[in-house]
XYZ file of C-alpha atoms in Angstrom:
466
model
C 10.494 34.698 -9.725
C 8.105 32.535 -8.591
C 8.926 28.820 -7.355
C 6.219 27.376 -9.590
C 7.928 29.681 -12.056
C 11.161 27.926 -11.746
C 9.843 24.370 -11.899
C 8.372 24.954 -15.668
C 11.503 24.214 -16.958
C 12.379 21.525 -15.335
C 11.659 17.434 -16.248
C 9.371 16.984 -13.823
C 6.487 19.048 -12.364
C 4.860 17.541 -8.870
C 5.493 14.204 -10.119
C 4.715 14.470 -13.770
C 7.269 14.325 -16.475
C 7.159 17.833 -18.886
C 7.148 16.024 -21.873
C 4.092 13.957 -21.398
C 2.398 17.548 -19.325
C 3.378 19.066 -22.999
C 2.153 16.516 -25.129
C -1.293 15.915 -23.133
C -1.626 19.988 -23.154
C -1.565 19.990 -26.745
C -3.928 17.116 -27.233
C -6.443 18.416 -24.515
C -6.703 22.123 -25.803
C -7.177 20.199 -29.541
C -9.893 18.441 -27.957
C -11.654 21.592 -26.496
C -11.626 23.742 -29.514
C -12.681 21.273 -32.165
C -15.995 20.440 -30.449
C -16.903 23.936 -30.054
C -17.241 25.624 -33.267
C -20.172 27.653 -32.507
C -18.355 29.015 -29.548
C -15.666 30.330 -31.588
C -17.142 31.327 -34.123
C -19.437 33.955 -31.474
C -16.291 34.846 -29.929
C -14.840 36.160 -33.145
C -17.348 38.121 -33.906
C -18.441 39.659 -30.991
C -15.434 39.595 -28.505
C -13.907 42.791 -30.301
C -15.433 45.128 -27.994
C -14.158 43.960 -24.917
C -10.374 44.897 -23.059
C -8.553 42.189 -24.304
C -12.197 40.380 -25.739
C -13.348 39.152 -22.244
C -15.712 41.468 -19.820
C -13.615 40.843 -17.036
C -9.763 39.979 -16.940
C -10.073 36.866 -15.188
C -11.995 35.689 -17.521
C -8.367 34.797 -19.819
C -7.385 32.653 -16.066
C -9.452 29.699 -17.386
C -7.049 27.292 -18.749
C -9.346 26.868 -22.066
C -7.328 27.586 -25.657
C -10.687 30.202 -25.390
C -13.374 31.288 -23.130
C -16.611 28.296 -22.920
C -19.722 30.436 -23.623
C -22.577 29.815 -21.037
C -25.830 29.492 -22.611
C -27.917 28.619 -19.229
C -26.864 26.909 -15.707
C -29.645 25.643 -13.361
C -28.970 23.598 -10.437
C -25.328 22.462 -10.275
C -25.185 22.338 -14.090
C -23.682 24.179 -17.016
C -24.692 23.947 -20.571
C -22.524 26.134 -22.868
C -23.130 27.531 -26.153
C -22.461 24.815 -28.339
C -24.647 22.447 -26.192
C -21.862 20.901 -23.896
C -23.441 19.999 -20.341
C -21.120 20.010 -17.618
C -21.735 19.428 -14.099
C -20.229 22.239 -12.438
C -17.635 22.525 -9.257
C -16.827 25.631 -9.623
C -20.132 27.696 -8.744
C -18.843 31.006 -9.531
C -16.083 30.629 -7.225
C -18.620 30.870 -4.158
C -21.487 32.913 -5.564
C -23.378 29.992 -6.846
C -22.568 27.619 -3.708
C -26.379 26.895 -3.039
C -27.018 26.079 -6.847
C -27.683 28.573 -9.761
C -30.807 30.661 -9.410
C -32.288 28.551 -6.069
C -35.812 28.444 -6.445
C -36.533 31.000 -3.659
C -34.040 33.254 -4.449
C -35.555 33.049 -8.363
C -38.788 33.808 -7.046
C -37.666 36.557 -4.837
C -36.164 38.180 -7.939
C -39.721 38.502 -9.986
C -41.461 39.823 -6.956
C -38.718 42.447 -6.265
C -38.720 43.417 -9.952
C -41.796 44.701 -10.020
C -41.689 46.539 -7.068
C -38.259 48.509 -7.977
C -34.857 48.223 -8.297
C -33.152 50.578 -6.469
C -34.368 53.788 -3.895
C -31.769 54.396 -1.539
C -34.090 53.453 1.469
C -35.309 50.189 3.699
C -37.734 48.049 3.178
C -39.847 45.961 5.487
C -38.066 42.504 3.967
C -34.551 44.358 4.847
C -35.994 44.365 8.652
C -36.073 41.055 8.635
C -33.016 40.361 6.996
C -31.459 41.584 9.634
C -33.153 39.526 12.062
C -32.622 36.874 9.600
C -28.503 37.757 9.820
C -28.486 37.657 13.460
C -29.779 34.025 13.978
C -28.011 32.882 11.805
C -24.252 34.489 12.411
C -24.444 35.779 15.734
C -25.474 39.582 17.547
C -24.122 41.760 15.387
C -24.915 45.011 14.177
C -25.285 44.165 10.314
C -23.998 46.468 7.336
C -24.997 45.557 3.395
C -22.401 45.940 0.775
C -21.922 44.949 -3.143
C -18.763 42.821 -2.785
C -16.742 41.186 0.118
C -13.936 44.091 -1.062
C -15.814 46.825 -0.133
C -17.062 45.239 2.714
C -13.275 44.909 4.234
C -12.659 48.180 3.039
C -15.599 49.536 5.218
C -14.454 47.121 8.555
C -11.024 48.389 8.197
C -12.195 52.139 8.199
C -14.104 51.489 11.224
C -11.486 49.343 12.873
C -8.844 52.274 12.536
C -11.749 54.956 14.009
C -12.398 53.314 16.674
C -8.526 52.143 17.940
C -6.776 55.410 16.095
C -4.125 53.025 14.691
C -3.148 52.997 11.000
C -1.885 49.441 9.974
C -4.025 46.552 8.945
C -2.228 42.816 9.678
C -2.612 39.995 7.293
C -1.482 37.087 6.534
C 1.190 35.960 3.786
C -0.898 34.722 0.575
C -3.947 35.839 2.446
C -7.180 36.622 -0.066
C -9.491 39.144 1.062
C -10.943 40.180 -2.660
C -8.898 43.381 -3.923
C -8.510 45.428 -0.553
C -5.399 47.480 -0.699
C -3.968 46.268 3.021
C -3.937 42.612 1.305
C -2.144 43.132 -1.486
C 1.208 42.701 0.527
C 3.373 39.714 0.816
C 6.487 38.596 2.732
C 9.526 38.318 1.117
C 13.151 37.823 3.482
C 11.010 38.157 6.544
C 10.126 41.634 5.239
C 6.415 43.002 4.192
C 6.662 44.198 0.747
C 3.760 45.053 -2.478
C 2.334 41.846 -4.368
C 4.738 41.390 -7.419
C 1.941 42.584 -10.658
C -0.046 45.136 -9.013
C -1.747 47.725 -12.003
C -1.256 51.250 -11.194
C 0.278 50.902 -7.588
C 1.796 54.390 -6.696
C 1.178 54.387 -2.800
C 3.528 52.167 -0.185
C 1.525 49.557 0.940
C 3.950 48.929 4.007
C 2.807 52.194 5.597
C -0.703 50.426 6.157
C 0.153 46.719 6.118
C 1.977 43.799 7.683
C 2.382 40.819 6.924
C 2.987 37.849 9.121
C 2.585 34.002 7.985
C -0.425 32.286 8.591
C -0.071 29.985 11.832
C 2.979 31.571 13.318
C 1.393 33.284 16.464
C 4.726 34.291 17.175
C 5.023 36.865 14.387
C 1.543 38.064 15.028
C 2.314 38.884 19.125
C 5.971 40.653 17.602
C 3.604 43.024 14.737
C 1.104 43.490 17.698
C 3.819 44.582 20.265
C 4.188 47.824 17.598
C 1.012 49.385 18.940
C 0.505 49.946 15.079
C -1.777 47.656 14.490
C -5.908 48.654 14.817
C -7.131 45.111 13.204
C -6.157 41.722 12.244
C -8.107 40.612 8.892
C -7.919 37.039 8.342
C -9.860 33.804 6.660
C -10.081 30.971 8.720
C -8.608 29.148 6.567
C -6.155 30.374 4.022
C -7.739 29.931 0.428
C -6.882 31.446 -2.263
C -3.207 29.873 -2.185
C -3.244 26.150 -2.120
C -5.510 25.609 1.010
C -3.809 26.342 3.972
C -5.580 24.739 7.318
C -5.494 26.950 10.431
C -2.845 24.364 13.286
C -4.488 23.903 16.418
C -4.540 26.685 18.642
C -3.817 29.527 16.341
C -7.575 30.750 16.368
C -7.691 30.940 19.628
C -4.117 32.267 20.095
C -5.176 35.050 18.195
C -8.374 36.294 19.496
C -6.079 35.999 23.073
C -3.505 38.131 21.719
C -5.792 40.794 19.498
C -7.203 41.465 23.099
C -3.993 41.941 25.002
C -2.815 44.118 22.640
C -6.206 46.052 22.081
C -6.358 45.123 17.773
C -9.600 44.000 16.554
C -10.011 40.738 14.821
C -11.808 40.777 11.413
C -12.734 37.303 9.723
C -13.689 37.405 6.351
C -15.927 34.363 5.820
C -16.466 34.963 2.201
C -15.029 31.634 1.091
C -15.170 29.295 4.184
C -18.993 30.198 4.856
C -18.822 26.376 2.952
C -17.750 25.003 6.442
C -21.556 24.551 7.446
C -24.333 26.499 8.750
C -23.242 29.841 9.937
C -19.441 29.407 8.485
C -16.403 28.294 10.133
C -17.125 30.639 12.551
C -20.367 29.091 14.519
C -18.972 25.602 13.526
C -15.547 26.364 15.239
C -16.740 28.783 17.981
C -14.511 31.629 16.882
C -15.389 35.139 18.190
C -14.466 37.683 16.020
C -14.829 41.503 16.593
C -16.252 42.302 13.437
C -17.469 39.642 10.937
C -17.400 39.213 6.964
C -19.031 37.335 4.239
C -20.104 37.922 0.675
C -20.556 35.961 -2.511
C -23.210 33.574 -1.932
C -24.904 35.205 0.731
C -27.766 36.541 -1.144
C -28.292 33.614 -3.563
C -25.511 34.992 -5.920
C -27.115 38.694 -6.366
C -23.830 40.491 -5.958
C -24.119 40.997 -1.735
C -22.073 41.100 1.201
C -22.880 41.313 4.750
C -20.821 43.288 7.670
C -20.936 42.720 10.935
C -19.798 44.684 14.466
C -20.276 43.434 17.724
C -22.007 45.340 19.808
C -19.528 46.740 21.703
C -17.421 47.983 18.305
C -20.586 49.192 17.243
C -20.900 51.657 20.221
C -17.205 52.716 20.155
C -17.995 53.939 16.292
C -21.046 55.615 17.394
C -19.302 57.445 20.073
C -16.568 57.859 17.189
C -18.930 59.548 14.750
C -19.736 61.829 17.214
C -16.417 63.452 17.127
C -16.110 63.280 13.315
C -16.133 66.287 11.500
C -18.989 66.616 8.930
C -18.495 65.208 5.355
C -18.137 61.859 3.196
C -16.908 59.313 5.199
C -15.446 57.062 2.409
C -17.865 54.364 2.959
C -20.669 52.936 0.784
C -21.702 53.079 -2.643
C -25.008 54.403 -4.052
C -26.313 51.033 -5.067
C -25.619 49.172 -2.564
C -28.569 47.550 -0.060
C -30.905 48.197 -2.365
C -33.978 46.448 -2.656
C -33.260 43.888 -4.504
C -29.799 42.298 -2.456
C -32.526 41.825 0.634
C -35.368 40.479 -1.483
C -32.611 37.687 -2.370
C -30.815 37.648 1.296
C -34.131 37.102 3.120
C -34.796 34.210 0.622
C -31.535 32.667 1.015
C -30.952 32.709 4.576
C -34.465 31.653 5.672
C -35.307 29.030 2.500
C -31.640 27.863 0.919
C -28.849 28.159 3.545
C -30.550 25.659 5.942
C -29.559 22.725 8.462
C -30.713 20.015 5.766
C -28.557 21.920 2.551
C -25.585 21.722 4.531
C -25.776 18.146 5.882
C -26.216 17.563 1.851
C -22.857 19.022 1.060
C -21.121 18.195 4.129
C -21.553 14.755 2.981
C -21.255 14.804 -0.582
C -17.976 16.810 -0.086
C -17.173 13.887 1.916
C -17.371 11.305 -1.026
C -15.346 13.348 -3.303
C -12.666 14.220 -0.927
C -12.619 10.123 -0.019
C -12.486 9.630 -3.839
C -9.984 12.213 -4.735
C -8.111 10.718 -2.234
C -7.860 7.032 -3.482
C -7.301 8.239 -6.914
C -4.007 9.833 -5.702
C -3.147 6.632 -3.711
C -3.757 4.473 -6.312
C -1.411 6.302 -8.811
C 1.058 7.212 -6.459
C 0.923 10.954 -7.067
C 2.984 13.040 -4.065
C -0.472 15.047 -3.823
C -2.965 15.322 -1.133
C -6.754 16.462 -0.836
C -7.683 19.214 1.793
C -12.020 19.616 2.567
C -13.409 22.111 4.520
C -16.802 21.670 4.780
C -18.108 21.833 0.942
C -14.858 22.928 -0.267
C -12.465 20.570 -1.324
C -9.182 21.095 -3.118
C -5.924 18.852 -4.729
C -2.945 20.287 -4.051
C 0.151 19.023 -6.104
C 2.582 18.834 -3.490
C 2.176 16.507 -0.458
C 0.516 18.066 2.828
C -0.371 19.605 5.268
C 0.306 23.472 4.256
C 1.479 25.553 6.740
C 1.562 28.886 5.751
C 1.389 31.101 2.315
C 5.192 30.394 1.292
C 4.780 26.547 1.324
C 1.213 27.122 -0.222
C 2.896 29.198 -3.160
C 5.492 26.710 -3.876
C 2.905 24.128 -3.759
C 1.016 25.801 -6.681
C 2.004 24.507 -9.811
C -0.318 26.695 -12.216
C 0.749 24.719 -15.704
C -0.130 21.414 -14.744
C -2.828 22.343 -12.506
C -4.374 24.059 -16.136
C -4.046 21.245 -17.805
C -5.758 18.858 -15.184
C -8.469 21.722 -15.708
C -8.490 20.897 -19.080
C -8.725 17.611 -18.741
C -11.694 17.632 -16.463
C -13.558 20.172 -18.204
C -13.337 17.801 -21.773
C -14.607 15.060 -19.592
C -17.653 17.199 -18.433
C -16.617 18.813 -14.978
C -15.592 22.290 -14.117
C -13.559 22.998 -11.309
C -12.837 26.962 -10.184
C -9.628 28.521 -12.133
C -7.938 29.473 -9.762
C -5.962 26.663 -7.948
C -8.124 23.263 -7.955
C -11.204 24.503 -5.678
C -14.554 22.125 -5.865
C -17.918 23.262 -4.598
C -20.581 20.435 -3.560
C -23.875 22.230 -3.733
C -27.091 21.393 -2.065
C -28.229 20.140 -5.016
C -24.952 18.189 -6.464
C -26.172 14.971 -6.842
C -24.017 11.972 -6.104
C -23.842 11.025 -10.165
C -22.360 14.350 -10.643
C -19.922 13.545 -7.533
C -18.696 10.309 -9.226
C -18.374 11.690 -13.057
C -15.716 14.059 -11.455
C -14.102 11.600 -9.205
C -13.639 9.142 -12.434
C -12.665 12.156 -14.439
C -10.189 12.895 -12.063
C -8.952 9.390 -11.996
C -8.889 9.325 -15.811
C -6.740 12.339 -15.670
C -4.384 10.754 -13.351
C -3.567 8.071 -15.554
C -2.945 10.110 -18.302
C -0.426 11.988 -16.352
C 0.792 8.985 -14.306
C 0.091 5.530 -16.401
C 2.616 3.962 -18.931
C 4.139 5.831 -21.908
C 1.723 5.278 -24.784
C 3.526 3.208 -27.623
């Protein structure tokens, strides 16, 4: 059982008595439902077909009494089937970062379509992609794949071909999409499965450890194994309550992936919002083999790989000893035609200099206003930013590590705050309290949320209504 688990029960939740968390649940969810009719009424009749009515099963992790209904989205705004506009935070969880449908990346999409879909070979725009991906992340030598999963899938392949080791570490609470090797956890000092896994059959400890984020300690004691052929890693821990990497610990860890002759792997797919190029060319980091996805391409379903050029020579000199036959890497529809139409757009017209010094500082405000909001009710919260993404966490701060970022979660009154927001014309991301501040977020949009927020707070905070 969870700690956030445990503290359901109990008379007060990060601050906030149960009762009134109950009542305002009740009232909020009311609120939602009765000023969408014609989104209910749509669901009932056409949700029937889907596994448990929604397309995908993370759809049900919204907070809603239902699923909203998206009619259309341009720029940083929603507008859902029963008319509702809503200034949107979330941006598909990263794939929308730059806006929906950017103008270039649009206009990318009606040229490509009418040259093809799919072919299984290069183009002349996927040439310059790849320049494209070089200036902007660093000398690489670039891979394309669907999702930022398959993309660590493919990395870790190659990192255990070229170092002939079999275990993958990560990081306690770590999120690197649905990669086997990160579905692990610690649990008594010991690396064990994720609690919930569908269908797991295979020991996950045979090919993973786990080690807290910032203790460089228990990465140099997994390294000392000689097991280990890669570390995979975010720069900053995400998909818990944000976790921000202590000082040193990057660097201690591309010192000690060298002595002990591991590669490092960061996955960028969430922190590329830490400015041009990702945390990585903002922070100087100098990973062996690099990762981002999501919003690389515009939000056409892309990721990017990366291998230095050195990794990239021990695989070719790898491949030449490899027996012939499928090497469990790639899918058919992957870099086709259309992922570079929409990656040449975005890196060389959206993900510019001038886009993020707009979201660097309107992530700025909110994170300022989020901030005073807390202060001024007294909640024992704080507000983490990095870059364009900003978060509340329930639970005062800083994080340290996955186990303090998991008992920092507290996922029923973090839904209702969703709830809350959403009825007051802002969506944040479901998952935790994650805000996006797109180049085109305008500062009106910045300050709805912030009052909305604020609003929010003293509903859960203010006097007992008579």
């Amino acid at each position: 059982m969870k700690d956030s688990d445990v503290t359901r029960d109990t008379d007060v939740i990060a601050g906030v008595s149960s009762q009134r968390l109950r009542a305002l649940a009740l009232r909020e969810g009311a609120r939602f439902a009765d000023v969408r009719p014609a989104t209910r009424a749509a669901l009932s009749h056409g949700a029937q077909s889907w596994l448990d009515g929604v397309p995908m099963h993370w759809m049900k992790d919204w907070p809603m009494p239902f699923p909203m209904l998206v009619a259309k989205a341009r720029k940083a705004l929603l507008t859902d089937l029963d008319g509702h506009r809503i200034d949107d935070f979330c941006l598909g969880d990263t794939g929308s970062m730059f806006g929906h449908s950017p103008a270039p990346v649009a206009k990318a999409i009606r040229k490509q379509a009418h040259q093809g879909l799919t072919y299984m070979l290069p183009t002349e725009t996927a040439l310059e992609a790849g320049h494209l991906l070089t200036e902007r992340f660093g000398d690489f030598r670039w891979q394309i794949a669907t999702t930022a999963t398959d993309a660590n899938r493919f990395a870790l392949r190659v990192a255990r071909a070229v170092t002939g080791r079999p275990k993958v570490l990560v990081f306690n609470g770590c999120y690197h999409g649905t990669v086997d090797e990160a579905m692990v956890a610690l649990h008594d000092g010991r690396t064990v499965p994720r609690p919930g896994l569908t269908g797991q059959v295979a020991d996950l400890t045979q090919t993973a450890v786990a080690v807290e984020f910032n203790d460089l300690a228990g990465v140099k004691a997994a390294l000392a194994t000689g097991e280990i052929a890669a570390i995979l890693t975010e720069p900053v821990m995400t998909n818990s309550c944000m976790v921000m990497p202590v000082a040193g610990f990057h660097d201690g860890l591309r010192a000690l992936s060298r002595d002990y002759g591991a590669l490092l792997i960061i996955d960028e797919t969430h922190t590329i919002s830490s400015g041009l190029g990702g945390y990585m060319a903002v922070h100087g980091l100098d990973p062996d083999i690099f990762v981002a996805g999501k919003c690389v391409a515009g939000g056409m379903p892309t990721a990017i790989w990366g291998l230095r050029i050195d990794v990239a020579d021990r695989f070719a000199a790898y491949n030449t000893t490899r027996a012939a036959g499928h090497s469990g890497m790639g899918t058919t529809l992957s870099a086709n035609p259309m992922q570079f139409a929409c990656l040449r757009a975005t890196l060389a017209e959206v993900m510019t200099p001038d886009a993020y010094a707009h979201m660097e500082t309107g992530a700025a405000r909110l994170e300022a206003g989020l901030s005073a909001a807390i202060a001024r009710h007294e909640a024992p919260w704080h507000v983490v930013r990095v870059g364009a993404r900003v978060e509340f966490i329930c639970a005062p701060g800083p994080l340290r590590n996955g186990t303090e970022a998991e008992a920092a979660h507290q996922p029923v009154l973090e839904g209702v705050i969703h709830t809350c927001l959403l009825n007051r014309g802002c969506l944040i991301a479901p998952f935790h309290n994650m805000m996006l501040v797109s180049p085109v977020t305008t500062p009106k949009q910045i300050d709805r949320l912030i009052a909305a927020f604020d609003d929010t707070l003293a509903l859960l905070f203010g006097p007992d209504e008579d």
